[in-house]
C-alpha cells in the first residue's frame, strides 16, 4: 500500500489548534499531514476559539503516516521563521506555513526565493512579530503594589498591563524573567497573564486593564525623571507617535506628562539653542539621511577638522553589523570604511572565518577621522569617551534601520559605542551580550591592535581574533537558520 492510498480521496482534515502559539503541535500535525500527502487545500486550520462548525464533516483525527514514510524536509531557515511567524495574529498563518512546508518537499530552495509571495508573507509575519516583541520589551511599565504574602509579610509586587498585537506573551516570558529575576512581577494582557515569584513562572487567564493598578508613588519618581530627560529639540510628534504609538502611551506613567511637556517645549527649545545645547533632531529614517546628517554633524570637535564623514556600507538588511572605531587616514580620503591597512587585515581574517564582508554592514562608532598633523602626516588619535558617547546617536540610528541580528564590535571604542560604558575586551570577548532589541553583541579586538604587535604576541592575538570571528560565523548561521 502506498502512502497516498492512506488518505481517502476527498477527505477534508480539520486541525483545531489548542493554543494560538503552539508551534510544536502545529509541527507534529503538519509533519503527519505532509507524510500522508494531504495537499494544503484539503486542510482547515482552526484558531483556538475559532469556529470549526463550517467544517463539521471534516476529519478531526490526524492521518497516520505509514511506517517508513519519507521524512519531511524543512530547512533551518524555514523552522526559525515559522517559530516566530506562528505567533502572528493572522488567522491564515497556520495554512501559510503548511503551504510552504508542502512546497519545500519538492522545491527545497524555495526559502531563498525572495520574490515568492508565500516566502515574503512569512518574512513579513516574522518581522511584525519581532517588532511587537521589541515594543513589549520597551513599553512594559511595572507599577508597584504592596501585598500580603502567605506568611503575612508585606511584599512588593510589580504589575504591568500590556496589549500585544500578536501572540507574543509566552515567547517573551524568558526575557522578563532574566531582566527582573529578583522581583515579584505580573504582566497582564487581554490574551493571558504571566506571574513570576523569583522562582517559578505561572501562566494565568486573560486580564482587563482594570485588573492592573493605576498609579503609585514610584510613578511620580518616574515622571520627574522623564520630565528631566525630555528633550524638546527632539520633539517631532509624528515620529513620537510612530515610535511610541498612542496605544502604549496609556499604560506609561510618563505619558500623562506629554501634553504639558509639548506645551512647554518650544520655549525650552529656544532657551537650549541660545545656551548652545541643542540636541540631535529626530532620528533619520534612512541610511541616506544618516549619511547627509553626519556630513553636517559638528557636535564634537572632530567634525571641525579637515576631514569628511565616513558612512557605513553594506546591505540595508544585513544580518551582521561590523563596527570599528573611526575612519583612518585612507578611509577619510576614500570616504569608505576599512579600506586601509586595518581593513585589509580585517578582510583576510573575515575570509579565513568564512564571513562574506559584502553581506555585512560595516561601519564605525565615530564618523570622522580624529588626527593630529605632524608635518605632512596626519597621525591617528583615539576618540575620547565623550566623543564616542556623542557619536553613539549615529550608530544607534544605523542599527535601528539595518536591524542586524548580530553586531560585532571591534576594539574598546566600538564596545563603548554599543554599550555606553567602557568594558575590558579580554573579559567581554567570546560570548554574546544580549541587546535590548533581541539582537546580540559580540566584542573582539580591533585589527589595528594586531597591526601594532609582532612576533608571538601577534600570533597569539591573531589566533584569538580568528576564534572570535569563527564563533560569530557559527552563531550567525544559527540565528539565520
Ligand atoms: N579603523 C577603524 O576603526 N575603522 C576604519 O574604517 C578603519 C580603521
Short mmCIF file of C-alpha atoms and ligand atoms in Angstrom, two decimals:
data_model
loop_
_atom_site.label_atom_id
_atom_site.label_comp_id
_atom_site.label_asym_id
_atom_site.label_seq_id
_atom_site.Cartn_x
_atom_site.Cartn_y
_atom_site.Cartn_z
CA UNK A 1 0.00 0.00 0.00
CA UNK A 2 1.43 3.40 -0.90
CA UNK A 3 1.31 6.38 1.39
CA UNK A 4 -1.15 8.02 -0.97
CA UNK A 5 -3.69 5.28 -0.58
CA UNK A 6 -3.71 6.02 3.09
CA UNK A 7 -5.62 9.25 2.67
CA UNK A 8 -9.10 8.70 1.39
CA UNK A 9 -9.92 10.66 -1.69
CA UNK A 10 -11.99 13.70 -0.80
CA UNK A 11 -11.19 13.60 2.91
CA UNK A 12 -11.09 17.04 4.41
CA UNK A 13 -8.94 17.45 7.50
CA UNK A 14 -9.68 19.90 10.30
CA UNK A 15 -6.91 20.79 12.71
CA UNK A 16 -8.06 22.69 15.79
CA UNK A 17 -5.09 24.43 17.36
CA UNK A 18 -5.10 24.10 21.17
CA UNK A 19 -3.15 27.35 21.60
CA UNK A 20 -2.53 30.17 19.13
CA UNK A 21 1.25 29.95 19.62
CA UNK A 22 1.73 26.19 19.85
CA UNK A 23 4.45 25.57 17.31
CA UNK A 24 5.16 22.03 18.48
CA UNK A 25 1.53 21.00 18.00
CA UNK A 26 1.46 22.57 14.54
CA UNK A 27 4.74 20.89 13.64
CA UNK A 28 3.59 17.47 14.68
CA UNK A 29 0.31 17.73 12.78
CA UNK A 30 1.91 19.29 9.73
CA UNK A 31 4.54 16.55 9.59
CA UNK A 32 1.93 13.78 9.63
CA UNK A 33 -0.19 15.53 7.01
CA UNK A 34 2.78 16.03 4.68
CA UNK A 35 3.86 12.42 5.12
CA UNK A 36 0.37 11.32 4.17
CA UNK A 37 0.43 13.57 1.12
CA UNK A 38 -2.50 15.75 2.18
CA UNK A 39 -2.42 18.85 -0.04
CA UNK A 40 -2.84 22.26 1.59
CA UNK A 41 -6.29 22.83 0.14
CA UNK A 42 -7.64 19.77 1.95
CA UNK A 43 -6.92 21.13 5.42
CA UNK A 44 -8.69 23.73 7.55
CA UNK A 45 -6.53 25.07 10.35
CA UNK A 46 -8.72 26.49 13.11
CA UNK A 47 -7.58 29.00 15.75
CA UNK A 48 -8.46 28.21 19.37
CA UNK A 49 -11.94 29.55 19.89
CA UNK A 50 -12.38 29.77 16.11
CA UNK A 51 -15.40 28.22 14.52
CA UNK A 52 -14.79 24.73 13.23
CA UNK A 53 -18.56 24.35 12.63
CA UNK A 54 -18.21 25.21 8.99
CA UNK A 55 -16.19 22.05 8.66
CA UNK A 56 -18.44 19.83 10.72
CA UNK A 57 -17.90 16.90 8.35
CA UNK A 58 -14.16 17.25 8.27
CA UNK A 59 -11.88 14.54 9.65
CA UNK A 60 -10.52 15.64 13.02
CA UNK A 61 -8.14 12.75 13.55
CA UNK A 62 -4.67 13.21 12.20
CA UNK A 63 -3.83 10.72 9.41
CA UNK A 64 -1.23 8.15 10.42
CA UNK A 65 1.85 8.06 8.22
CA UNK A 66 2.99 4.66 7.04
CA UNK A 67 5.95 3.03 8.68
CA UNK A 68 8.97 4.15 6.69
CA UNK A 69 7.16 7.13 5.16
CA UNK A 70 9.71 9.51 3.74
CA UNK A 71 10.99 12.10 6.24
CA UNK A 72 9.68 15.64 5.98
CA UNK A 73 12.15 18.19 4.69
CA UNK A 74 12.36 21.58 6.40
CA UNK A 75 15.48 23.66 6.37
CA UNK A 76 16.66 25.66 9.36
CA UNK A 77 15.60 28.99 7.91
CA UNK A 78 12.04 27.75 7.49
CA UNK A 79 11.91 26.41 11.04
CA UNK A 80 13.31 29.55 12.61
CA UNK A 81 10.93 31.85 10.67
CA UNK A 82 7.99 29.52 11.30
CA UNK A 83 8.55 29.53 15.07
CA UNK A 84 8.16 33.29 15.05
CA UNK A 85 5.56 33.66 12.30
CA UNK A 86 3.19 31.33 14.13
CA UNK A 87 2.91 33.94 16.88
CA UNK A 88 1.31 36.38 14.43
CA UNK A 89 -2.39 37.17 14.85
CA UNK A 90 -3.17 36.50 11.17
CA UNK A 91 -5.65 33.56 11.21
CA UNK A 92 -4.18 32.28 7.92
CA UNK A 93 -0.71 31.78 9.34
CA UNK A 94 -1.05 28.02 10.02
CA UNK A 95 -2.22 27.41 6.47
CA UNK A 96 0.56 29.59 5.04
CA UNK A 97 3.20 27.68 6.97
CA UNK A 98 1.75 24.37 5.86
CA UNK A 99 1.66 25.51 2.24
CA UNK A 100 5.33 26.41 2.43
CA UNK A 101 6.25 23.18 4.16
CA UNK A 102 4.36 21.28 1.49
CA UNK A 103 6.13 23.17 -1.30
CA UNK A 104 9.53 22.67 0.38
CA UNK A 105 9.22 18.93 -0.23
CA UNK A 106 9.54 19.38 -3.98
CA UNK A 107 11.40 22.74 -4.04
CA UNK A 108 13.96 22.61 -1.24
CA UNK A 109 15.44 26.01 -2.16
CA UNK A 110 12.20 27.90 -2.07
CA UNK A 111 13.11 29.85 1.08
CA UNK A 112 15.85 31.56 -0.91
CA UNK A 113 13.36 32.94 -3.40
CA UNK A 114 12.79 36.47 -2.12
CA UNK A 115 10.10 37.09 -4.74
CA UNK A 116 7.93 34.14 -3.77
CA UNK A 117 4.69 35.54 -2.28
CA UNK A 118 4.48 32.85 0.43
CA UNK A 119 8.09 33.38 1.48
CA UNK A 120 7.56 37.13 1.50
CA UNK A 121 4.44 36.84 3.61
CA UNK A 122 6.21 34.58 6.08
CA UNK A 123 9.07 37.06 6.36
CA UNK A 124 6.56 39.84 6.92
CA UNK A 125 4.84 37.92 9.71
CA UNK A 126 8.22 37.24 11.30
CA UNK A 127 9.14 40.91 11.13
CA UNK A 128 5.83 42.08 12.62
CA UNK A 129 6.18 39.64 15.48
CA UNK A 130 9.74 40.74 16.18
CA UNK A 131 8.61 44.36 16.19
CA UNK A 132 5.81 43.58 18.62
CA UNK A 133 8.25 41.84 20.97
CA UNK A 134 10.58 44.78 20.72
CA UNK A 135 7.75 47.11 21.72
CA UNK A 136 6.85 44.87 24.60
CA UNK A 137 10.43 44.99 25.88
CA UNK A 138 10.45 48.75 25.58
CA UNK A 139 6.98 49.70 26.77
CA UNK A 140 6.02 47.36 29.58
CA UNK A 141 5.93 49.51 32.73
CA UNK A 142 5.57 47.89 36.10
CA UNK A 143 3.58 49.56 38.83
CA UNK A 144 4.33 48.78 42.43
CA UNK A 145 1.69 47.36 44.71
CA UNK A 146 2.24 46.11 48.22
CA UNK A 147 0.53 42.88 49.07
CA UNK A 148 0.44 40.43 51.90
CA UNK A 149 2.25 37.16 51.26
CA UNK A 150 1.02 33.78 52.57
CA UNK A 151 3.15 34.15 55.70
CA UNK A 152 1.62 37.54 56.50
CA UNK A 153 4.62 39.60 55.35
CA UNK A 154 4.11 42.69 53.24
CA UNK A 155 5.88 42.25 49.95
CA UNK A 156 6.36 44.26 46.81
CA UNK A 157 4.67 43.10 43.67
CA UNK A 158 5.15 44.83 40.34
CA UNK A 159 2.26 44.65 37.93
CA UNK A 160 2.17 45.74 34.31
CA UNK A 161 -0.62 45.95 31.78
CA UNK A 162 0.24 45.46 28.12
CA UNK A 163 -1.71 44.91 24.91
CA UNK A 164 0.37 42.98 22.39
CA UNK A 165 -0.75 42.83 18.78
CA UNK A 166 0.37 39.23 18.35
CA UNK A 167 0.60 36.09 20.50
CA UNK A 168 3.97 37.02 21.93
CA UNK A 169 3.35 36.79 25.66
CA UNK A 170 4.73 33.30 26.34
CA UNK A 171 7.58 33.73 23.89
CA UNK A 172 8.79 36.75 25.84
CA UNK A 173 8.47 35.29 29.32
CA UNK A 174 12.18 34.45 29.38
CA UNK A 175 13.20 37.99 28.56
CA UNK A 176 11.32 39.46 31.53
CA UNK A 177 12.34 36.62 33.80
CA UNK A 178 16.01 37.25 33.13
CA UNK A 179 15.70 41.00 33.33
CA UNK A 180 13.63 41.12 36.53
CA UNK A 181 14.78 37.86 38.09
CA UNK A 182 14.66 39.14 41.66
CA UNK A 183 11.29 40.85 41.58
CA UNK A 184 7.80 39.51 42.05
CA UNK A 185 6.02 40.64 38.94
CA UNK A 186 2.96 40.03 36.82
CA UNK A 187 2.32 41.01 33.24
CA UNK A 188 -1.38 41.19 32.45
CA UNK A 189 -2.66 41.17 28.89
CA UNK A 190 -6.00 40.54 27.18
CA UNK A 191 -4.57 37.21 25.95
CA UNK A 192 -3.30 35.85 29.25
CA UNK A 193 -1.00 36.72 32.10
CA UNK A 194 2.41 35.80 33.41
CA UNK A 195 3.35 35.73 37.08
CA UNK A 196 6.92 35.42 38.35
CA UNK A 197 7.78 35.00 42.02
CA UNK A 198 11.61 34.99 41.71
CA UNK A 199 11.49 31.21 41.32
CA UNK A 200 8.57 29.97 39.25
CA UNK A 201 6.73 31.30 36.26
CA UNK A 202 2.97 30.75 36.24
CA UNK A 203 0.52 31.43 33.50
CA UNK A 204 -2.81 32.98 34.28
CA UNK A 205 -6.01 33.84 32.45
CA UNK A 206 -6.57 36.90 30.25
CA UNK A 207 -6.92 40.12 32.19
CA UNK A 208 -8.52 43.51 31.77
CA UNK A 209 -6.95 46.87 32.15
CA UNK A 210 -8.92 47.46 35.33
CA UNK A 211 -7.11 44.48 36.93
CA UNK A 212 -3.86 46.42 36.82
CA UNK A 213 -3.11 49.15 39.35
CA UNK A 214 -3.48 52.72 38.16
CA UNK A 215 -0.66 54.65 39.73
CA UNK A 216 1.70 54.77 42.68
CA UNK A 217 4.42 56.88 44.23
CA UNK A 218 7.08 55.17 42.10
CA UNK A 219 5.39 56.64 39.09
CA UNK A 220 5.90 60.14 40.41
CA UNK A 221 9.59 59.42 40.52
CA UNK A 222 9.49 58.01 37.02
CA UNK A 223 7.53 61.03 35.83
CA UNK A 224 10.01 63.53 37.22
CA UNK A 225 12.87 61.55 35.71
CA UNK A 226 11.13 61.53 32.35
CA UNK A 227 10.48 65.29 32.55
CA UNK A 228 14.15 65.87 33.22
CA UNK A 229 15.29 63.86 30.20
CA UNK A 230 12.56 65.07 27.88
CA UNK A 231 14.32 66.85 25.10
CA UNK A 232 12.20 69.41 23.28
CA UNK A 233 14.61 69.62 20.37
CA UNK A 234 13.72 66.04 19.56
CA UNK A 235 10.04 66.72 19.70
CA UNK A 236 8.53 65.59 16.47
CA UNK A 237 5.01 64.46 17.13
CA UNK A 238 4.78 62.18 14.09
CA UNK A 239 7.99 60.41 14.99
CA UNK A 240 6.95 60.12 18.61
CA UNK A 241 3.68 58.51 17.63
CA UNK A 242 5.49 56.11 15.37
CA UNK A 243 8.00 55.09 18.00
CA UNK A 244 5.54 55.04 20.84
CA UNK A 245 2.03 54.60 19.44
CA UNK A 246 -0.83 56.12 21.45
CA UNK A 247 -1.93 52.63 22.30
CA UNK A 248 1.14 52.26 24.54
CA UNK A 249 1.01 55.73 25.99
CA UNK A 250 -1.98 54.98 28.12
CA UNK A 251 0.00 52.43 30.12
CA UNK A 252 3.00 54.62 30.64
CA UNK A 253 3.02 56.96 33.59
CA UNK A 254 5.23 59.43 31.78
CA UNK A 255 2.65 59.75 29.01
CA UNK A 256 0.48 61.79 31.37
CA UNK A 257 3.15 64.45 31.16
CA UNK A 258 3.32 64.62 27.41
CA UNK A 259 0.72 67.36 26.71
CA UNK A 260 2.31 69.55 29.36
CA UNK A 261 5.80 68.93 28.07
CA UNK A 262 4.75 69.57 24.49
CA UNK A 263 3.25 72.90 25.52
CA UNK A 264 6.48 73.96 27.20
CA UNK A 265 8.72 72.50 24.52
CA UNK A 266 9.03 75.43 22.20
CA UNK A 267 10.12 77.73 24.99
CA UNK A 268 12.66 75.24 26.27
CA UNK A 269 13.99 74.68 22.78
CA UNK A 270 14.76 78.33 22.19
CA UNK A 271 16.48 78.50 25.58
CA UNK A 272 18.57 75.49 24.64
CA UNK A 273 19.51 76.95 21.28
CA UNK A 274 20.65 80.12 23.00
CA UNK A 275 22.65 78.11 25.50
CA UNK A 276 24.22 76.15 22.63
CA UNK A 277 22.95 72.81 23.92
CA UNK A 278 20.52 71.95 21.17
CA UNK A 279 20.44 68.18 20.92
CA UNK A 280 20.08 65.96 17.89
CA UNK A 281 16.93 66.22 15.85
CA UNK A 282 14.61 63.28 15.32
CA UNK A 283 16.24 60.04 14.25
CA UNK A 284 16.86 59.77 10.50
CA UNK A 285 14.78 57.06 8.93
CA UNK A 286 17.04 56.04 6.07
CA UNK A 287 20.74 55.36 5.68
CA UNK A 288 20.91 58.12 3.07
CA UNK A 289 19.51 60.58 5.64
CA UNK A 290 22.15 59.47 8.17
CA UNK A 291 24.82 59.94 5.53
CA UNK A 292 23.67 63.51 4.88
CA UNK A 293 23.36 64.26 8.59
CA UNK A 294 26.81 63.00 9.58
CA UNK A 295 28.38 65.18 6.92
CA UNK A 296 26.77 68.17 8.58
CA UNK A 297 27.47 66.99 12.13
CA UNK A 298 29.60 69.29 14.28
CA UNK A 299 28.54 68.03 17.67
CA UNK A 300 32.12 67.45 18.72
CA UNK A 301 35.46 68.98 17.74
CA UNK A 302 36.42 66.05 15.47
CA UNK A 303 33.85 67.21 12.93
CA UNK A 304 35.62 70.58 12.75
CA UNK A 305 38.88 69.06 11.48
CA UNK A 306 39.80 68.90 7.82
CA UNK A 307 38.11 65.57 7.17
CA UNK A 308 34.91 64.10 5.80
CA UNK A 309 32.33 61.93 7.49
CA UNK A 310 32.55 58.26 6.52
CA UNK A 311 29.27 56.44 6.31
CA UNK A 312 28.84 52.71 6.93
CA UNK A 313 28.41 50.49 3.91
CA UNK A 314 26.72 47.19 3.16
CA UNK A 315 23.26 45.76 2.65
CA UNK A 316 20.45 47.66 4.33
CA UNK A 317 19.12 44.41 5.82
CA UNK A 318 22.44 42.79 6.73
CA UNK A 319 22.24 40.20 9.49
CA UNK A 320 25.74 41.12 10.65
CA UNK A 321 26.93 44.62 11.53
CA UNK A 322 30.67 45.10 11.99
CA UNK A 323 31.63 48.17 13.97
CA UNK A 324 35.10 49.72 14.11
CA UNK A 325 36.41 52.76 15.93
CA UNK A 326 36.67 55.62 13.45
CA UNK A 327 37.87 56.09 9.86
CA UNK A 328 41.64 56.28 9.42
CA UNK A 329 43.59 58.47 7.02
CA UNK A 330 42.85 56.30 3.96
CA UNK A 331 39.19 55.84 4.86
CA UNK A 332 38.85 59.59 5.22
CA UNK A 333 40.29 60.12 1.76
CA UNK A 334 38.22 57.35 0.17
CA UNK A 335 35.04 58.13 2.10
CA UNK A 336 34.67 54.40 2.83
CA UNK A 337 35.18 52.35 6.00
CA UNK A 338 38.00 49.85 6.43
CA UNK A 339 39.87 50.29 3.15
CA UNK A 340 43.33 50.98 4.66
CA UNK A 341 45.76 48.56 6.37
CA UNK A 342 43.35 47.64 9.19
CA UNK A 343 40.67 46.98 6.61
CA UNK A 344 42.95 44.73 4.60
CA UNK A 345 43.87 42.72 7.66
CA UNK A 346 40.21 42.52 8.60
CA UNK A 347 39.37 41.20 5.13
CA UNK A 348 41.97 38.42 5.45
CA UNK A 349 40.59 37.30 8.80
CA UNK A 350 36.97 37.50 7.63
CA UNK A 351 37.81 35.35 4.67
CA UNK A 352 39.55 32.83 6.89
CA UNK A 353 36.48 32.68 9.12
CA UNK A 354 34.17 32.22 6.14
CA UNK A 355 32.39 35.55 6.66
CA UNK A 356 31.49 37.35 3.47
CA UNK A 357 32.30 41.03 4.05
CA UNK A 358 29.92 42.00 1.24
CA UNK A 359 26.96 40.62 3.14
CA UNK A 360 27.82 42.54 6.32
CA UNK A 361 27.09 46.17 7.14
CA UNK A 362 30.49 47.66 8.03
CA UNK A 363 30.62 50.92 9.93
CA UNK A 364 32.39 52.95 12.59
CA UNK A 365 31.48 54.25 16.01
CA UNK A 366 32.88 57.71 15.38
CA UNK A 367 32.13 59.04 11.94
CA UNK A 368 35.05 61.45 11.42
CA UNK A 369 38.82 60.84 11.44
CA UNK A 370 40.48 62.29 14.54
CA UNK A 371 44.15 63.11 13.99
CA UNK A 372 47.00 65.45 14.76
CA UNK A 373 49.01 66.94 11.93
CA UNK A 374 52.76 66.14 12.03
CA UNK A 375 54.36 67.75 9.01
CA UNK A 376 52.65 66.20 6.05
CA UNK A 377 51.30 63.27 8.03
CA UNK A 378 48.04 63.01 9.87
CA UNK A 379 48.51 60.82 12.91
CA UNK A 380 45.57 58.86 14.30
CA UNK A 381 44.25 59.93 17.69
CA UNK A 382 41.83 57.78 19.64
CA UNK A 383 38.47 59.41 20.23
CA UNK A 384 37.67 60.29 23.84
CA UNK A 385 34.76 58.81 25.80
CA UNK A 386 32.74 61.99 25.38
CA UNK A 387 33.24 61.99 21.62
CA UNK A 388 32.22 58.33 21.41
CA UNK A 389 29.15 58.98 23.53
CA UNK A 390 28.12 61.91 21.35
CA UNK A 391 28.57 59.87 18.18
CA UNK A 392 26.60 56.86 19.55
CA UNK A 393 23.50 58.54 18.21
CA UNK A 394 24.54 57.62 14.67
CA UNK A 395 25.42 54.01 15.28
CA UNK A 396 22.12 53.62 17.13
CA UNK A 397 20.34 55.17 14.17
CA UNK A 398 22.10 52.81 11.76
CA UNK A 399 21.17 49.84 13.93
CA UNK A 400 17.54 50.93 14.05
CA UNK A 401 17.41 50.84 10.27
CA UNK A 402 19.56 47.81 9.44
CA UNK A 403 18.31 45.77 12.42
CA UNK A 404 21.20 43.29 12.38
CA UNK A 405 20.78 40.04 14.27
CA UNK A 406 24.38 40.23 15.45
CA UNK A 407 26.73 43.17 15.99
CA UNK A 408 30.49 42.61 16.10
CA UNK A 409 32.20 45.49 17.91
CA UNK A 410 35.95 45.60 17.32
CA UNK A 411 38.01 47.33 19.99
CA UNK A 412 37.26 49.35 23.09
CA UNK A 413 35.78 52.38 21.32
CA UNK A 414 33.27 50.24 19.41
CA UNK A 415 32.38 48.35 22.58
CA UNK A 416 31.74 51.63 24.37
CA UNK A 417 29.76 52.92 21.42
CA UNK A 418 27.50 49.90 21.67
CA UNK A 419 27.18 49.66 25.44
CA UNK A 420 27.62 53.25 26.59
CA UNK A 421 30.28 52.15 29.06
CA UNK A 422 33.87 51.01 28.95
CA UNK A 423 34.47 47.26 29.04
CA UNK A 424 37.56 45.11 29.02
CA UNK A 425 37.95 43.37 25.67
CA UNK A 426 39.68 40.35 27.17
CA UNK A 427 36.80 39.81 29.60
CA UNK A 428 33.96 40.55 27.20
CA UNK A 429 35.12 38.63 24.13
CA UNK A 430 33.96 35.15 23.17
CA UNK A 431 30.36 35.29 24.41
CA UNK A 432 27.23 37.10 23.28
CA UNK A 433 25.86 40.10 25.12
CA UNK A 434 22.09 40.38 24.62
CA UNK A 435 20.95 43.76 23.34
CA UNK A 436 17.61 45.38 24.11
CA UNK A 437 16.16 44.68 20.64
CA UNK A 438 16.79 40.96 20.84
CA UNK A 439 19.99 41.04 18.78
CA UNK A 440 23.41 40.04 20.13
CA UNK A 441 26.60 41.94 20.63
CA UNK A 442 29.96 40.18 20.27
CA UNK A 443 33.10 42.01 21.22
CA UNK A 444 36.58 41.39 19.89
CA UNK A 445 39.90 43.20 19.43
CA UNK A 446 40.44 45.81 16.75
CA UNK A 447 42.57 44.72 13.75
CA UNK A 448 44.75 47.85 14.22
CA UNK A 449 45.74 46.40 17.57
CA UNK A 450 47.03 43.31 15.79
CA UNK A 451 48.94 45.50 13.35
CA UNK A 452 50.79 47.13 16.23
CA UNK A 453 52.06 43.78 17.56
CA UNK A 454 54.68 41.43 16.25
CA UNK A 455 56.21 38.03 16.95
CA UNK A 456 54.50 35.69 19.36
CA UNK A 457 52.16 38.37 20.68
CA UNK A 458 50.85 38.99 17.18
CA UNK A 459 50.40 35.27 16.57
CA UNK A 460 48.52 34.86 19.80
CA UNK A 461 46.21 37.83 19.18
CA UNK A 462 45.59 36.70 15.60
CA UNK A 463 44.57 33.30 16.90
CA UNK A 464 42.14 34.87 19.37
CA UNK A 465 40.74 37.15 16.67
CA UNK A 466 40.20 34.15 14.38
CA UNK A 467 38.48 32.26 17.16
CA UNK A 468 36.13 35.21 17.82
CA UNK A 469 35.27 35.51 14.14
CA UNK A 470 34.68 31.77 13.83
CA UNK A 471 32.30 31.91 16.81
CA UNK A 472 30.48 34.83 15.21
CA UNK A 473 30.10 32.97 11.94
CA UNK A 474 28.73 29.94 13.71
CA UNK A 475 26.30 31.98 15.76
CA UNK A 476 25.13 33.88 12.69
CA UNK A 477 24.39 30.62 10.95
CA UNK A 478 22.34 29.53 13.94
CA UNK A 479 20.45 32.82 14.07
CA UNK A 480 19.69 32.71 10.37
CA UNK A 481 18.89 29.02 10.21
N1 LIG B 1 39.88 51.60 11.76
C1 LIG B 1 38.56 51.69 12.05
O1 LIG B 1 38.13 51.53 13.17
N2 LIG B 1 37.73 51.95 11.07
C2 LIG B 1 38.10 52.12 9.83
O2 LIG B 1 37.24 52.35 8.99
C3 LIG B 1 39.47 51.99 9.54
C4 LIG B 1 40.35 51.73 10.52
#
